[in-house]
Amino acid sequence: MSLPNIVSIPVLKQRYQWIAEPLSFLEQAVKLHPNIFTAQIFGAKQPIIFVNHPQAIQEIYSNDRKIFTAPGNPDGVLKPLIGEYSLMLLDGEPHKRQRQLIMPQFHGERMQLYGEIISNITDRVFSDIPQNKAFTARDITSDISLSIMLQVVFGLHEGERYQQIKHGIIGMMDLFRSPLAFSLLLFPFLQKDLGAWSPWGNFLRRREMLDKLLYAEISERRSQLNDPNRVDILSLLMSARDPEGNSMTDKELRDEMMTLLVAGYETTATAMAWGLYWLHHKPILRSKLLEELDSLGENPDPVTIFKQKYLTAVCNETLRIYPVAMTTFERQVEEPVELLGHKLKPESYIWGCIYLLHHREDLYPDSKEFKPERFLERQFSPYEFMPFGGGVRRCVGYALALFEMKLVLAHVVSRYNLELLDDKPEKPQRRGVTIAPARGVRMKMNGIRVPQKSAVPVISK
Ligand code: HEM
C-alpha cells in the first residue's frame, strides 16, 4: 500500500505554489497524473491525495461515515477564527446533531421571507452607487452578502451594534486576504503576539473586540427568547435543547455564528462578483438572461425567479468555472480500500478537487470557456458538478447561497445598466480560502434600466 502518484515538485515549492498560485499548481499536477495524485502542500509528513474522477468522488462521498470519514479538524487552520465548537471542527454524532438543527433553517417557507430581505438589501446597496462612477463589484457584493448574513443568520438589524459587528467582521476577514497573510493561519509558528502592530497581535485584538460585541448581542437576545417574530438562526439555536435538556452555551453560540458568517459571507460575495463579471464580459449572455427575466412581468416573486432555467444555468456555470472553494474539506480513509486501482491505507487524507473535477474535458468540453448552455443541454450528477462539496459535510448554506446569488444577479441585471471598465479578462486569484477575481471586477453604473416587454421567454430547454 502506498500513496498514489506523488507529485515530484520539491516540497517547499509545492507549499509556496499552493498558497500563491493554487490553480496553476493543480493544473501542473493533473497534467502529470490525471484523476488522482498526492501532493505535499503541508509537508511530507501530511500528504494529501487529490481526487477528481467522478467515480472515485462518488465512492468517497456516498460513503463518508464509514470507509471514508469526514473528520472534524480540531486543529484546523480556521480554528483561531471560528472557535473550537464550530460545526466545521465537530465530528461524528455532535456534528450530525448540529447539522440537523441548522439545515432546515435554509429551506422551506423561511426562504420567502429571506427573499424579501435579499431584494431590499440589494436595492439599498445599488441605489447608493453614484451614476457614471467606477466601483468594484466585489466590494458591493461583499456588502450585500454580509448584510444578508447578519440579518438572516444573526437576526441583526440596522443600528450601532449592527454597524460595529459588520465593520469588525470586514476588518478581520481583510487581515487574511493576501496569500502572505493567509499563511499566518497555515503555519502555527507564525502565530505570535508581538504587540498590536504585529500581524497576529493585530488579529487577536480585533477578534477580542468583535467577540465583545457578539457576546453582548447574545446576552441581550437571551432576554427576548419568546419573540415569535424572530426567524433568524441565532434565535433558533438559542431555543434548541440536546437530549439531556441542555441549551447551547454562549461560547458555542458564538462559534457557530462565526462559522456561518465566515463560511457564508466571502464565498457567496465572490460567487456573485464572478456572476456579474461573466454577464457583462459576455453581453450576449446578459441579453439572453434579460429576455427570460423580462418575460416574468413586474416584480416577480423570489421563488419564481429562483426557478428560471437560464438564470440557473448562468449561476451553475459561474460556480463551475471558478468554483470559489477549490476543494472539499478533507476525508480520511478508515480501512484499507482500493480507489481507482490504488490501494489506500487507513489514515490517508483525501481532498475532492472541485476545481479539477469542473475542468475535466470529458465532462465539460472547452472547460475554460464560459458556456451556461452546457447546463441546459445535459444534467450533471452530484459527483460531476459539486461546487458545494458532498456527503456528510456538504455545505449547509448551499440553498441560501444559490437563492442569494440568483436573486441578486436577477435584480441587478434587470434594474441597472452596468458596464465593465477593464477590457482585459479577470484572472482568478486566492483570497483567503476562496478563488476570487484578482481585480475585484471594476464596473461603472450607467443608470436605471427600462425593462423590455416580452411575452415569451426564449430559453425553452
Ligand atoms: C457560493 C457560496 C458557497 C460555496 C461555493 C460553498 C462551498 C462549500 C464547500 C465546498 C464546503 C465543504 C463541503 C465538503 O467538504 O464536502 C462547504 C461547507 C460549509 N459551508 Fe459553504 N459554501 C457557500 C456558501 C455558504 C453559506 C451561505 C453558508 C452559511 C450560511 C455556508 C456554510 C458552510 C458550513 C457551515 C460548512 C461546513 C459544513 C460541515 O462541516 O458540516 N456556506 N461550503
Coordinates of C-alpha atoms and ligand atoms in Angstrom, one line a residue:
M1 CA 0.0 0.0 0.0
S2 CA 1.4 3.4 -0.9
L3 CA 0.4 6.9 -1.8
P4 CA -0.8 7.2 -5.4
N5 CA 1.1 9.3 -7.9
I6 CA 3.3 11.5 -5.7
V7 CA 3.8 14.9 -7.3
S8 CA 7.5 15.3 -8.0
I9 CA 7.8 19.1 -7.4
P10 CA 10.1 19.9 -4.4
V11 CA 8.0 20.1 -1.2
L12 CA 8.8 23.7 -0.4
K13 CA 7.9 24.8 -3.9
Q14 CA 4.6 22.9 -3.6
R15 CA 3.8 24.7 -0.4
Y16 CA 4.6 28.1 -2.0
Q17 CA 2.6 27.3 -5.1
W18 CA -0.4 26.1 -3.2
I19 CA -0.5 29.4 -1.3
A20 CA 0.4 31.8 -4.1
E21 CA -0.7 30.1 -7.4
P22 CA -3.0 27.3 -6.4
L23 CA -4.8 26.8 -9.8
S24 CA -1.6 26.6 -11.8
F25 CA -0.2 24.2 -9.2
L26 CA -3.3 21.9 -9.6
E27 CA -3.1 22.2 -13.4
Q28 CA 0.5 21.2 -13.4
A29 CA -0.1 18.2 -11.2
V30 CA -3.1 16.9 -13.1
K31 CA -1.2 17.0 -16.4
L32 CA 1.3 14.5 -14.9
H33 CA -1.3 12.5 -13.1
P34 CA -4.9 12.7 -14.3
N35 CA -7.7 11.6 -11.9
I36 CA -5.7 11.2 -8.7
F37 CA -2.4 12.4 -7.2
T38 CA -0.7 13.0 -3.9
A39 CA 0.6 16.5 -3.1
Q40 CA 2.7 17.6 -0.1
I41 CA 1.4 21.1 0.3
F42 CA 1.6 20.7 4.1
G43 CA 4.9 19.0 4.0
A44 CA 6.0 15.4 3.5
K45 CA 4.5 14.2 6.9
Q46 CA 1.0 15.2 5.9
P47 CA 0.5 14.3 2.3
I48 CA -3.0 15.0 0.7
I49 CA -4.5 12.8 -2.0
F50 CA -6.3 15.0 -4.5
V51 CA -9.1 13.2 -6.4
N52 CA -11.1 14.5 -9.4
H53 CA -12.5 11.4 -11.0
P54 CA -16.4 11.3 -10.7
Q55 CA -16.5 7.6 -10.0
A56 CA -14.0 7.9 -7.1
I57 CA -15.7 11.0 -5.9
Q58 CA -19.0 9.0 -5.8
E59 CA -17.3 6.2 -3.8
I60 CA -15.9 8.6 -1.3
Y61 CA -18.8 11.0 -0.8
S62 CA -21.6 8.4 -0.7
N63 CA -19.6 6.6 2.0
D64 CA -18.2 9.3 4.2
R65 CA -19.4 8.0 7.6
K66 CA -17.8 4.5 7.2
I67 CA -14.9 3.6 4.9
F68 CA -14.1 7.3 4.4
T69 CA -15.0 9.7 7.1
A70 CA -15.2 13.4 7.2
P71 CA -13.3 14.2 10.4
G72 CA -13.8 17.4 12.2
N73 CA -10.4 19.1 12.2
P74 CA -9.9 20.3 15.8
D75 CA -6.5 21.8 14.9
G76 CA -7.7 23.1 11.6
V77 CA -6.4 26.3 10.1
L78 CA -9.6 28.2 10.7
K79 CA -9.8 27.4 14.4
P80 CA -8.5 30.7 15.7
L81 CA -11.2 32.4 13.7
I82 CA -14.3 30.2 14.2
G83 CA -13.5 28.5 17.5
E84 CA -13.4 25.0 18.9
Y85 CA -17.2 24.4 18.9
S86 CA -17.6 25.2 15.2
L87 CA -19.7 22.8 13.1
M88 CA -16.7 22.6 10.8
L89 CA -14.5 21.2 13.6
L90 CA -17.1 18.9 15.2
D91 CA -17.1 15.2 14.5
G92 CA -19.4 12.1 14.5
E93 CA -22.7 12.4 16.4
P94 CA -22.3 16.0 17.7
H95 CA -21.6 17.1 14.1
K96 CA -24.7 15.2 12.8
R97 CA -26.9 16.7 15.5
Q98 CA -25.7 20.2 14.9
R99 CA -26.3 19.9 11.1
Q100 CA -29.8 18.6 11.8
L101 CA -30.5 21.8 13.7
I102 CA -29.1 24.2 11.2
M103 CA -30.1 22.7 7.8
P104 CA -33.9 23.1 8.0
Q105 CA -33.5 26.9 8.5
F106 CA -32.2 27.3 5.0
H107 CA -35.2 25.6 3.4
G108 CA -39.0 25.8 3.1
E109 CA -41.2 28.7 4.0
R110 CA -38.5 30.8 5.5
M111 CA -36.9 31.3 2.1
Q112 CA -39.8 33.5 1.0
L113 CA -39.0 35.8 3.9
Y114 CA -35.3 35.7 3.2
G115 CA -36.2 36.6 -0.4
E116 CA -37.6 39.9 0.7
I117 CA -34.6 40.7 2.9
I118 CA -32.3 39.9 -0.1
S119 CA -34.2 42.2 -2.5
N120 CA -34.4 45.0 0.0
I121 CA -30.7 44.9 0.8
T122 CA -29.7 44.7 -2.9
D123 CA -31.9 47.7 -3.7
R124 CA -30.4 49.7 -0.8
V125 CA -26.8 49.0 -1.8
F126 CA -27.2 49.5 -5.6
S127 CA -29.3 52.7 -5.3
D128 CA -26.4 54.2 -3.3
I129 CA -23.9 53.8 -6.2
P130 CA -23.5 57.2 -7.9
Q131 CA -24.1 57.4 -11.7
N132 CA -21.1 57.3 -14.0
K133 CA -18.8 56.4 -11.2
A134 CA -16.4 53.5 -11.1
F135 CA -16.9 50.8 -8.4
T136 CA -15.5 47.4 -7.6
A137 CA -18.2 44.7 -7.9
R138 CA -16.5 42.6 -5.2
D139 CA -16.9 45.4 -2.6
I140 CA -20.6 45.8 -3.5
T141 CA -21.4 42.1 -3.4
S142 CA -19.5 41.8 -0.1
D143 CA -21.6 44.5 1.4
I144 CA -24.8 42.7 0.2
S145 CA -23.7 39.3 1.3
L146 CA -22.6 40.4 4.8
S147 CA -25.8 42.4 5.3
I148 CA -27.8 39.4 4.3
M149 CA -25.8 37.1 6.7
L150 CA -26.2 39.5 9.6
Q151 CA -30.0 39.7 9.1
V152 CA -30.8 36.1 8.2
V153 CA -28.3 34.3 10.4
F154 CA -27.8 36.7 13.3
G155 CA -31.2 38.5 13.2
L156 CA -29.4 41.8 13.5
H157 CA -31.0 45.0 12.1
E158 CA -29.6 48.4 11.3
G159 CA -28.2 50.2 14.4
E160 CA -25.0 50.9 16.2
R161 CA -24.1 47.3 17.1
Y162 CA -25.0 46.1 13.6
Q163 CA -22.6 48.6 12.1
Q164 CA -19.8 47.7 14.6
I165 CA -20.2 44.0 14.1
K166 CA -20.2 44.5 10.3
H167 CA -17.0 46.5 10.4
G168 CA -15.4 44.1 12.9
I169 CA -16.0 41.2 10.5
I170 CA -14.8 43.0 7.4
G171 CA -11.6 44.1 9.2
M172 CA -10.9 40.6 10.4
M173 CA -11.5 38.9 7.1
D174 CA -9.4 41.5 5.3
L175 CA -6.5 40.5 7.5
F176 CA -6.3 37.2 5.8
R177 CA -6.9 38.4 2.3
S178 CA -3.4 38.2 0.8
P179 CA -1.7 34.9 0.2
L180 CA 1.1 36.0 2.6
A181 CA -1.4 36.8 5.4
F182 CA -3.2 33.6 4.8
S183 CA -0.1 31.7 5.6
L184 CA -0.5 33.0 9.2
L185 CA -3.4 30.6 9.5
L186 CA -1.4 27.8 7.8
F187 CA 1.7 27.9 10.0
P188 CA 1.2 28.0 13.8
F189 CA 4.8 29.1 14.3
L190 CA 3.9 32.5 12.8
Q191 CA 1.1 32.9 15.3
K192 CA 3.0 35.0 17.9
D193 CA 1.5 38.0 19.7
L194 CA 4.3 40.6 19.3
G195 CA 2.0 43.6 20.1
A196 CA -0.8 45.4 18.3
W197 CA 1.4 46.1 15.3
S198 CA 2.4 42.5 14.6
P199 CA 0.1 40.7 12.2
W200 CA -1.0 38.0 14.8
G201 CA -1.3 40.5 17.6
N202 CA -3.5 42.7 15.4
F203 CA -5.7 39.7 14.7
L204 CA -6.1 38.8 18.4
R205 CA -7.1 42.3 19.3
R206 CA -9.6 42.6 16.5
R207 CA -11.1 39.2 17.5
E208 CA -11.4 40.3 21.1
M209 CA -13.3 43.4 20.1
L210 CA -15.6 41.5 17.8
D211 CA -16.2 38.8 20.5
K212 CA -17.3 41.5 23.0
L213 CA -19.9 42.7 20.5
L214 CA -21.1 39.2 19.7
Y215 CA -21.4 38.2 23.4
A216 CA -23.3 41.5 24.1
E217 CA -25.8 40.6 21.3
I218 CA -26.2 37.0 22.5
S219 CA -26.8 38.1 26.1
E220 CA -29.4 40.7 25.0
R221 CA -31.2 38.2 22.8
R222 CA -31.4 35.6 25.6
S223 CA -33.9 38.0 27.3
Q224 CA -36.1 38.1 24.2
L225 CA -36.3 34.4 23.6
N226 CA -40.0 34.1 23.3
D227 CA -40.4 36.7 20.5
P228 CA -42.5 34.8 17.8
N229 CA -41.4 37.3 15.1
R230 CA -37.8 36.1 15.2
V231 CA -36.9 33.7 12.4
D232 CA -33.2 34.0 12.4
I233 CA -30.8 31.2 13.1
L234 CA -29.3 32.5 16.3
S235 CA -32.8 32.6 17.9
L236 CA -33.4 29.1 16.8
L237 CA -30.1 27.7 18.2
M238 CA -30.8 29.5 21.5
S239 CA -34.0 27.7 22.0
A240 CA -32.6 24.3 21.0
R241 CA -32.0 21.6 23.6
D242 CA -29.8 18.5 23.5
P243 CA -31.3 15.1 24.5
E244 CA -30.3 15.8 28.1
G245 CA -32.2 19.1 28.0
N246 CA -29.1 21.4 28.0
S247 CA -29.0 24.5 25.8
M248 CA -26.0 25.9 23.9
T249 CA -23.6 28.0 25.9
D250 CA -22.6 31.5 24.9
K251 CA -19.3 30.2 23.6
E252 CA -20.9 27.5 21.5
L253 CA -23.4 30.1 20.0
R254 CA -20.6 32.5 19.3
D255 CA -18.5 29.8 17.5
E256 CA -21.5 28.6 15.4
M257 CA -22.4 32.2 14.4
M258 CA -18.8 33.0 13.4
T259 CA -18.7 29.7 11.4
L260 CA -21.8 30.6 9.4
L261 CA -20.6 34.1 8.8
V262 CA -17.1 33.2 7.8
A263 CA -18.2 30.2 5.6
G264 CA -21.2 32.1 4.1
Y265 CA -20.1 35.7 3.5
E266 CA -16.9 35.7 1.5
T267 CA -17.9 32.6 -0.6
T268 CA -21.3 34.0 -1.7
A269 CA -19.9 37.5 -2.3
T270 CA -17.2 36.1 -4.5
A271 CA -19.6 33.9 -6.5
M272 CA -21.9 37.0 -7.1
A273 CA -18.9 39.1 -8.3
W274 CA -17.9 36.4 -10.7
G275 CA -21.5 36.2 -11.9
L276 CA -21.6 40.0 -12.6
Y277 CA -18.3 39.7 -14.4
W278 CA -19.4 36.9 -16.8
L279 CA -22.7 38.5 -17.6
H280 CA -21.0 41.8 -18.6
H281 CA -17.9 40.2 -20.1
K282 CA -20.2 38.3 -22.5
P283 CA -23.1 40.7 -23.2
I284 CA -25.0 38.1 -25.4
L285 CA -25.5 36.1 -22.2
R286 CA -26.8 39.1 -20.4
S287 CA -29.3 39.7 -23.2
K288 CA -30.5 36.1 -23.1
L289 CA -30.9 36.3 -19.3
L290 CA -32.8 39.6 -19.7
E291 CA -35.3 38.0 -22.1
E292 CA -36.1 35.4 -19.6
L293 CA -36.4 37.8 -16.7
D294 CA -38.4 40.4 -18.6
S295 CA -41.0 37.7 -19.6
L296 CA -41.9 37.4 -15.9
G297 CA -43.5 40.8 -15.8
E298 CA -43.1 43.4 -13.0
N299 CA -41.9 42.3 -9.5
P300 CA -42.0 38.5 -9.9
D301 CA -41.9 36.7 -6.6
P302 CA -38.5 35.4 -5.4
V303 CA -39.4 31.7 -5.8
T304 CA -40.4 32.2 -9.4
I305 CA -37.1 34.0 -10.1
F306 CA -35.2 31.1 -8.4
K307 CA -36.8 28.6 -10.8
Q308 CA -35.7 30.3 -14.0
K309 CA -33.7 27.9 -16.2
Y310 CA -31.3 30.3 -17.9
L311 CA -30.6 32.1 -14.6
T312 CA -29.9 28.7 -13.0
A313 CA -27.6 27.7 -15.9
V314 CA -25.6 31.0 -15.6
C315 CA -25.2 30.5 -11.8
N316 CA -24.1 26.9 -12.2
E317 CA -21.6 27.8 -14.9
T318 CA -20.3 30.6 -12.7
L319 CA -19.8 28.1 -9.9
R320 CA -18.3 25.5 -12.3
I321 CA -15.6 27.6 -14.0
Y322 CA -14.1 29.1 -10.8
P323 CA -15.7 27.1 -8.0
V324 CA -14.9 29.6 -5.1
A325 CA -13.8 26.6 -3.0
M326 CA -11.1 24.7 -4.9
T327 CA -11.5 21.5 -2.8
T328 CA -13.8 19.9 -0.3
F329 CA -12.7 19.6 3.3
E330 CA -10.7 16.5 4.0
R331 CA -11.9 12.9 4.1
Q332 CA -10.0 10.2 5.9
V333 CA -9.5 6.6 4.9
E334 CA -10.7 4.4 7.8
E335 CA -9.9 0.9 6.5
P336 CA -7.7 -0.5 3.6
V337 CA -9.6 0.3 0.4
E338 CA -8.9 0.4 -3.3
L339 CA -9.6 3.6 -5.2
L340 CA -9.1 3.9 -9.0
G341 CA -6.8 0.9 -8.8
H342 CA -4.6 2.3 -6.0
K343 CA -4.5 0.6 -2.6
L344 CA -5.0 3.3 0.1
K345 CA -4.0 2.7 3.7
P346 CA -6.0 3.9 6.8
E347 CA -5.4 7.4 7.9
S348 CA -4.7 8.7 4.4
Y349 CA -6.2 12.1 3.8
I350 CA -8.2 12.9 0.7
W351 CA -9.5 16.1 -0.8
G352 CA -12.1 16.1 -3.5
C353 CA -10.7 18.6 -6.0
I354 CA -13.7 20.6 -7.1
Y355 CA -11.7 22.8 -9.5
L356 CA -10.1 19.9 -11.4
L357 CA -13.4 17.9 -11.5
H358 CA -15.1 21.0 -13.0
H359 CA -12.4 21.2 -15.7
R360 CA -12.5 17.6 -16.9
E361 CA -12.7 17.8 -20.7
D362 CA -14.7 14.5 -20.8
L363 CA -17.4 16.2 -18.7
Y364 CA -17.0 19.9 -19.8
P365 CA -15.5 20.2 -23.3
D366 CA -13.7 23.6 -23.7
S367 CA -13.8 23.8 -20.0
K368 CA -12.1 27.2 -19.9
E369 CA -15.0 28.7 -21.9
F370 CA -17.9 30.2 -20.0
K371 CA -21.0 28.4 -21.5
P372 CA -24.2 28.3 -19.5
E373 CA -25.8 26.3 -22.3
R374 CA -23.9 23.2 -21.1
F375 CA -26.3 23.1 -18.1
L376 CA -29.3 23.2 -20.4
E377 CA -28.0 20.5 -22.7
R378 CA -27.2 17.9 -20.0
Q379 CA -27.8 17.1 -16.4
F380 CA -24.7 16.6 -14.3
S381 CA -24.7 14.2 -11.3
P382 CA -23.7 15.4 -7.8
Y383 CA -20.3 13.7 -8.4
E384 CA -19.7 15.6 -11.6
F385 CA -20.7 19.1 -10.5
M386 CA -20.1 19.7 -6.8
P387 CA -19.5 23.4 -6.0
F388 CA -20.8 22.8 -2.5
G389 CA -18.9 19.6 -1.8
G390 CA -20.8 16.4 -1.0
G391 CA -21.8 13.8 1.6
V392 CA -22.0 14.4 5.3
R393 CA -20.2 17.8 5.1
R394 CA -21.9 19.2 2.1
C395 CA -22.3 22.9 2.5
V396 CA -25.1 23.6 5.0
G397 CA -25.7 27.0 3.4
Y398 CA -26.0 25.9 -0.2
A399 CA -29.7 26.7 -0.6
L400 CA -29.3 30.2 0.8
A401 CA -26.2 30.8 -1.3
L402 CA -27.9 29.8 -4.5
F403 CA -31.1 31.8 -3.6
E404 CA -29.0 34.8 -2.8
M405 CA -26.9 34.5 -6.0
K406 CA -29.9 34.1 -8.3
L407 CA -32.0 36.9 -6.7
V408 CA -29.1 39.4 -6.6
L409 CA -28.0 38.7 -10.1
A410 CA -31.6 38.8 -11.5
H411 CA -32.3 42.0 -9.6
V412 CA -29.2 43.9 -10.6
V413 CA -29.2 42.8 -14.3
S414 CA -32.9 43.6 -14.8
R415 CA -32.8 47.0 -13.0
Y416 CA -29.4 48.6 -13.7
N417 CA -27.3 49.3 -16.7
L418 CA -23.7 48.4 -15.7
E419 CA -20.5 48.3 -17.7
L420 CA -17.2 46.6 -17.2
L421 CA -14.3 49.1 -17.0
D422 CA -11.5 46.7 -18.0
D423 CA -11.2 45.0 -21.4
K424 CA -8.7 42.5 -20.1
P425 CA -10.2 39.3 -18.6
E426 CA -10.3 38.9 -14.9
K427 CA -7.8 36.3 -13.5
P428 CA -8.7 34.0 -10.6
Q429 CA -6.5 34.6 -7.5
R430 CA -6.5 33.2 -4.0
R431 CA -8.4 35.3 -1.5
G432 CA -8.2 33.6 1.9
V433 CA -9.6 30.2 1.3
T434 CA -11.5 31.2 -1.9
I435 CA -10.7 31.8 -5.5
A436 CA -11.7 35.4 -6.4
P437 CA -11.4 37.8 -9.3
A438 CA -7.9 39.3 -9.0
R439 CA -9.0 42.9 -9.7
G440 CA -12.4 42.6 -8.0
V441 CA -14.4 43.3 -11.2
R442 CA -14.2 47.0 -11.9
M443 CA -17.5 48.4 -13.2
K444 CA -19.4 51.6 -13.9
M445 CA -23.0 52.5 -13.1
N446 CA -24.8 53.8 -16.2
G447 CA -28.2 54.3 -14.6
I448 CA -31.6 52.6 -14.3
R449 CA -32.7 50.1 -17.0
V450 CA -36.1 50.2 -18.5
P451 CA -37.4 46.6 -18.9
Q452 CA -38.4 45.4 -22.4
K453 CA -41.9 43.9 -22.6
S454 CA -41.7 40.4 -23.9
A455 CA -44.4 37.8 -23.5
V456 CA -42.5 34.6 -24.3
P457 CA -39.2 33.5 -22.7
V458 CA -36.7 32.5 -25.4
I459 CA -35.0 29.8 -23.3
S460 CA -37.1 26.7 -23.6
K461 CA -34.8 23.9 -22.8
Ligands
HEM1 C1 -21.3 30.2 -3.2 C2 -21.3 30.1 -1.9 C3 -20.7 28.9 -1.2 C4 -19.9 27.9 -1.6 C5 -19.2 27.8 -3.0 C6 -19.7 27.0 -0.5 C7 -18.9 25.8 -0.6 C8 -18.7 24.9 0.5 C9 -17.9 23.7 0.4 C10 -17.1 23.2 -0.8 C11 -17.9 23.1 1.6 C12 -17.2 21.8 2.0 C13 -18.1 20.6 1.7 C14 -17.4 19.3 1.8 O1 -16.4 19.1 2.5 O2 -17.9 18.3 1.3 C15 -18.8 24.0 2.5 C16 -19.0 23.7 3.8 C17 -19.7 24.6 4.6 N1 -20.4 25.7 4.2 FE1 -20.5 26.5 2.4 N2 -20.4 27.4 0.6 C18 -21.0 28.6 0.2 C19 -21.9 29.3 1.0 C20 -22.2 29.1 2.3 C21 -23.2 29.8 3.1 C22 -24.1 30.9 2.6 C23 -23.1 29.2 4.4 C24 -23.9 29.6 5.6 C25 -24.9 30.4 5.7 C26 -22.1 28.2 4.4 C27 -21.8 27.4 5.4 C28 -21.0 26.3 5.4 C29 -20.7 25.4 6.5 C30 -21.1 25.7 8.0 C31 -19.9 24.4 6.1 C32 -19.3 23.2 6.9 C33 -20.3 22.1 6.9 C34 -19.8 20.9 7.8 O3 -18.7 20.9 8.3 O4 -20.7 20.1 8.1 N3 -21.6 28.1 3.1 N4 -19.2 25.1 1.8

